[in-house]
Coordinates of C-alpha atoms in Angstrom, one line a residue:
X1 CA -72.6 43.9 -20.9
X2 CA -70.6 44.3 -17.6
X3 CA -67.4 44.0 -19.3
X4 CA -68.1 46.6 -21.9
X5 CA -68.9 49.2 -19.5
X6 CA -66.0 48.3 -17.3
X7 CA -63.6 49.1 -20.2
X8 CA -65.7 51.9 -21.2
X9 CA -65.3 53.3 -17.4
X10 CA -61.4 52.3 -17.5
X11 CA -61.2 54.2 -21.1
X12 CA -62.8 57.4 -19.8
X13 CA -60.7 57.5 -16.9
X14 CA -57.3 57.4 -18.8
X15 CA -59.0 59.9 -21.2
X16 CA -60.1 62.4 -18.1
X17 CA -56.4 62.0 -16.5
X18 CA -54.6 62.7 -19.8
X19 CA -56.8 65.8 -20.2
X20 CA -56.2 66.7 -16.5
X21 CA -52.6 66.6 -16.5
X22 CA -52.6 68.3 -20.1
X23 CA -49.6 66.1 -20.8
X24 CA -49.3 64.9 -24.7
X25 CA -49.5 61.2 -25.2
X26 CA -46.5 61.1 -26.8
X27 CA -44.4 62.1 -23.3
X28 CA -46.9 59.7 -21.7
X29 CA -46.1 56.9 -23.6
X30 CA -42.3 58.0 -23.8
X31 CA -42.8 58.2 -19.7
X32 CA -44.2 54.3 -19.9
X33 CA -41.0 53.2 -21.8
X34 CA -38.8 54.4 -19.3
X35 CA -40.6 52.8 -16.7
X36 CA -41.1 49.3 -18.4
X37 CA -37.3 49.7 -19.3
X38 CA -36.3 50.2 -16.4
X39 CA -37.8 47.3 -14.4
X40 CA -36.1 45.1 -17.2
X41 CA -32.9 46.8 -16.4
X42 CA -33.2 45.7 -12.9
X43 CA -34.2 41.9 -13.8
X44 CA -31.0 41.8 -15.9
X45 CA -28.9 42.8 -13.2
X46 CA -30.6 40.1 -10.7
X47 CA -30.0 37.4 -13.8
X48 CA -26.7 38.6 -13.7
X49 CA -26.1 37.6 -10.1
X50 CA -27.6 34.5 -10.4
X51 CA -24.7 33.7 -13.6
X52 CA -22.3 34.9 -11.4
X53 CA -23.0 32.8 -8.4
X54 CA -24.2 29.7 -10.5
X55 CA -27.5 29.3 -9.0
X56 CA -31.1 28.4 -9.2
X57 CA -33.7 30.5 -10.0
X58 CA -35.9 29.9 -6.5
X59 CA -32.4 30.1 -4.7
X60 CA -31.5 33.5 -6.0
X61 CA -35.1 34.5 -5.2
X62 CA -34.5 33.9 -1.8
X63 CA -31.2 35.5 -1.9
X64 CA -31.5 38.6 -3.2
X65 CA -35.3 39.2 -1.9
X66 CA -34.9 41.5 0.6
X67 CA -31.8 43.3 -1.3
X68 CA -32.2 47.0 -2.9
X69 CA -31.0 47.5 -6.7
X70 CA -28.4 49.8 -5.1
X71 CA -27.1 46.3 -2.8
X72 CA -27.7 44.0 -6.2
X73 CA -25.4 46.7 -8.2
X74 CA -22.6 46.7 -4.9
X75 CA -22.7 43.1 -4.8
X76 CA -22.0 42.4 -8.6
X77 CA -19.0 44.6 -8.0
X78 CA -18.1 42.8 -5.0
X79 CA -18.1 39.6 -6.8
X80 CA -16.8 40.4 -9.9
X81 CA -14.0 42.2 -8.1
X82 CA -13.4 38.6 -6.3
X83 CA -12.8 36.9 -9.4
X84 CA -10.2 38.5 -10.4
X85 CA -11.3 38.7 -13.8
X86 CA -9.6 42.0 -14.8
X87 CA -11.7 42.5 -18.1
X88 CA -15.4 41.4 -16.4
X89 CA -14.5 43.9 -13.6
X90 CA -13.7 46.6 -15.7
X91 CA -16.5 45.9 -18.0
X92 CA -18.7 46.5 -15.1
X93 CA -17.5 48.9 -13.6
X94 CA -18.0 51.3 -16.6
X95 CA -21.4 49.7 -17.0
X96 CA -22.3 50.3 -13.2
X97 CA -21.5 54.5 -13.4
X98 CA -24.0 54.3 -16.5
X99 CA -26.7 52.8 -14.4
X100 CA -26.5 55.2 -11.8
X101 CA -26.3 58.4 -13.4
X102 CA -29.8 56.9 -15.6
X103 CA -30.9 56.1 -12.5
X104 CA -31.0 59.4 -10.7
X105 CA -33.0 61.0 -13.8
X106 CA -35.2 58.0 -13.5
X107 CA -36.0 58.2 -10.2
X108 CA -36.2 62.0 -10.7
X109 CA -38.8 61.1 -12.9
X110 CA -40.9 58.4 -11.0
X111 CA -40.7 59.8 -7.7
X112 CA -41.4 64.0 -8.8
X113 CA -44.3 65.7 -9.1
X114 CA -45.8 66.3 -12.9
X115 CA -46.8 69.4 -13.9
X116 CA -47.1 71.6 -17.0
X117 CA -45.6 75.0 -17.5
X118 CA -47.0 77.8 -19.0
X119 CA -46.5 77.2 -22.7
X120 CA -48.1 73.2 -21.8
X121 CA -44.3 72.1 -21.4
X122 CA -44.3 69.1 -19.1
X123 CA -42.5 69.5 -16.0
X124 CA -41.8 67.5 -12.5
X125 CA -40.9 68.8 -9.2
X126 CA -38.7 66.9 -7.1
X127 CA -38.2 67.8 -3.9
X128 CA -34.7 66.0 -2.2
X129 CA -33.7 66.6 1.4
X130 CA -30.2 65.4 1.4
X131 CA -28.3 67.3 3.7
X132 CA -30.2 70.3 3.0
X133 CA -33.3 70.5 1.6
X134 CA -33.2 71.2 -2.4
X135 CA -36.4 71.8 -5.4
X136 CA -35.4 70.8 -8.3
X137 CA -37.9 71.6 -11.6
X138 CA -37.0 69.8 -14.8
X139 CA -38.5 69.6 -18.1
X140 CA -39.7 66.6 -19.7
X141 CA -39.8 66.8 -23.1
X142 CA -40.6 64.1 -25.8
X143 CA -36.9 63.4 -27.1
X144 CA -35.5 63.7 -22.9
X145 CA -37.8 60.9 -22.4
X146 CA -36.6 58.8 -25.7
X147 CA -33.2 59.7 -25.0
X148 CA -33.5 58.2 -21.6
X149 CA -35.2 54.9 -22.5
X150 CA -32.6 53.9 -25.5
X151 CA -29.6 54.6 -22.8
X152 CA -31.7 52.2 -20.4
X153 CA -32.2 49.6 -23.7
X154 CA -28.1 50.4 -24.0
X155 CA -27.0 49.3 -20.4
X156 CA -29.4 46.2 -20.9
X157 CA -27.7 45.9 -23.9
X158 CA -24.0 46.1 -22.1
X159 CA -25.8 43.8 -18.6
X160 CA -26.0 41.0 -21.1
X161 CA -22.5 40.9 -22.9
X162 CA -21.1 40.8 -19.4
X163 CA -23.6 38.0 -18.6
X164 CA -22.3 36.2 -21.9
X165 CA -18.9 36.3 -20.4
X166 CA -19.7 35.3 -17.0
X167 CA -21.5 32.4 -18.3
X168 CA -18.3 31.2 -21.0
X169 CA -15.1 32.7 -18.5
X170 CA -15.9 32.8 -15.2
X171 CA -15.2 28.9 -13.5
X172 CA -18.2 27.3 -12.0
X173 CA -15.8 27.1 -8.4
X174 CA -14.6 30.8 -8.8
X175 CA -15.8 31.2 -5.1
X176 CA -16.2 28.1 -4.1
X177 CA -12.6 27.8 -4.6
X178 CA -11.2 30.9 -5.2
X179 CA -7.6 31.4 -6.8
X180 CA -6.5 33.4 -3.3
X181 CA -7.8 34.8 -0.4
X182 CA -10.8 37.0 0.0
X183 CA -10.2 40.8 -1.7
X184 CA -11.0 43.9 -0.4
X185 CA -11.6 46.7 -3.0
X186 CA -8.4 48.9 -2.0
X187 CA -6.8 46.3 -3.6
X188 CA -6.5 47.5 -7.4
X189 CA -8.3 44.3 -10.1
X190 CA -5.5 44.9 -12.8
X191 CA -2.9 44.5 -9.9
X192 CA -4.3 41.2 -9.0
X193 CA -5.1 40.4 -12.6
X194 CA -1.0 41.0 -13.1
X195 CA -0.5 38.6 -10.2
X196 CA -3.1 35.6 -11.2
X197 CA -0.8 35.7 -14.8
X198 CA 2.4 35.6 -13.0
X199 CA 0.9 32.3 -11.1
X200 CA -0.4 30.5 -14.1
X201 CA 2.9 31.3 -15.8
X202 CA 4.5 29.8 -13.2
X203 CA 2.0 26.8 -12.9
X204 CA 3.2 26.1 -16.3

């Protein structure tokens, strides 16, 4: 009997909120995608760093614990740049812009306030002091919200075909024993790609 009435109590709640807010379902559930999405965008790109350094799972936990997605995101680009694998790099690197523009409207999103407008148009508030303080309102309608969750599934999509070649390409010793010294990133990837096929030519 206490369980029924504890999910009856957790139904009428959702019920009273969604008729609160005045929001349709629809953008609700659309909202919930994007979320969920998203924290599955974030696990691929810690997967990722764990195929790129060749590690454990409790190792990489430790690792990258304390990191922010923004850190994980500069350090696959640190590491990748390192490799000197010119296609990974690029890869990336057009995968990387991607992520951050979806993640501004996410965040814009997560972190606003929700409100409707005057025809019952859902709308959120976000207020960003960056500089200068700034309000900006946005709507957010049904197909925003599916737009922006199937770009999210898209750069998960795009995370994992770089995994796939990190896994098959990249050597198990590429930092261990790297093919040079350690790179800064004024120095340009196809440049040093270039150079790595001039040595192996060489090697030959």
């Amino acid at each position: 009997m206490a369980k029924k009435e504890k999910q009856e109590i957790g139904e009428n709640v959702e019920q009273e909120v969604i008729k609160t807010l005045q929001i349709d379902e629809n953008v609700l559930k659309a909202f919930s995608i994007v979320v969920l999405m998203w924290s599955n965008l974030e696990h691929n790109v810690f997967i990722l760093l764990k195929e790129i350094l060749k590690i454990d799972w409790n190792l990489a936990a430790i690792t990258f614990f304390e990191a922010t997605f923004i850190q994980k995101l500069t350090m696959v680009t640190s590491l990748l740049h390192h490799s000197r694998h010119e296609e990974v790099y690029y890869k990336w690197d057009s995968a990387k812009k991607k992520i951050e523009t979806l993640r501004a409207k996410r965040n814009d999103l997560v972190h606003g306030f929700w409100n409707v407008n005057e025809e019952l148009i859902p709308n959120v508030t976000r207020l960003k002091a960056r500089g200068k303080l700034s309000v900006d309102i946005q709507d957010a309608e049904l197909n925003d919200l599916r737009h922006l969750y199937l770009a999210i599934i898209r750069s998960i999509t795009e995370i994992n075909s770089i995994r796939r070649i990190v896994v098959n390409e990249l050597p198990a010793d590429a930092f261990t024993s790297p093919k040079g010294p350690p790179l800064n990133r004024t120095q340009s990837p196809k440049a040093l790609a270039q150079e790595k096929v001039r040595q192996d030519k060489q090697a030959k």
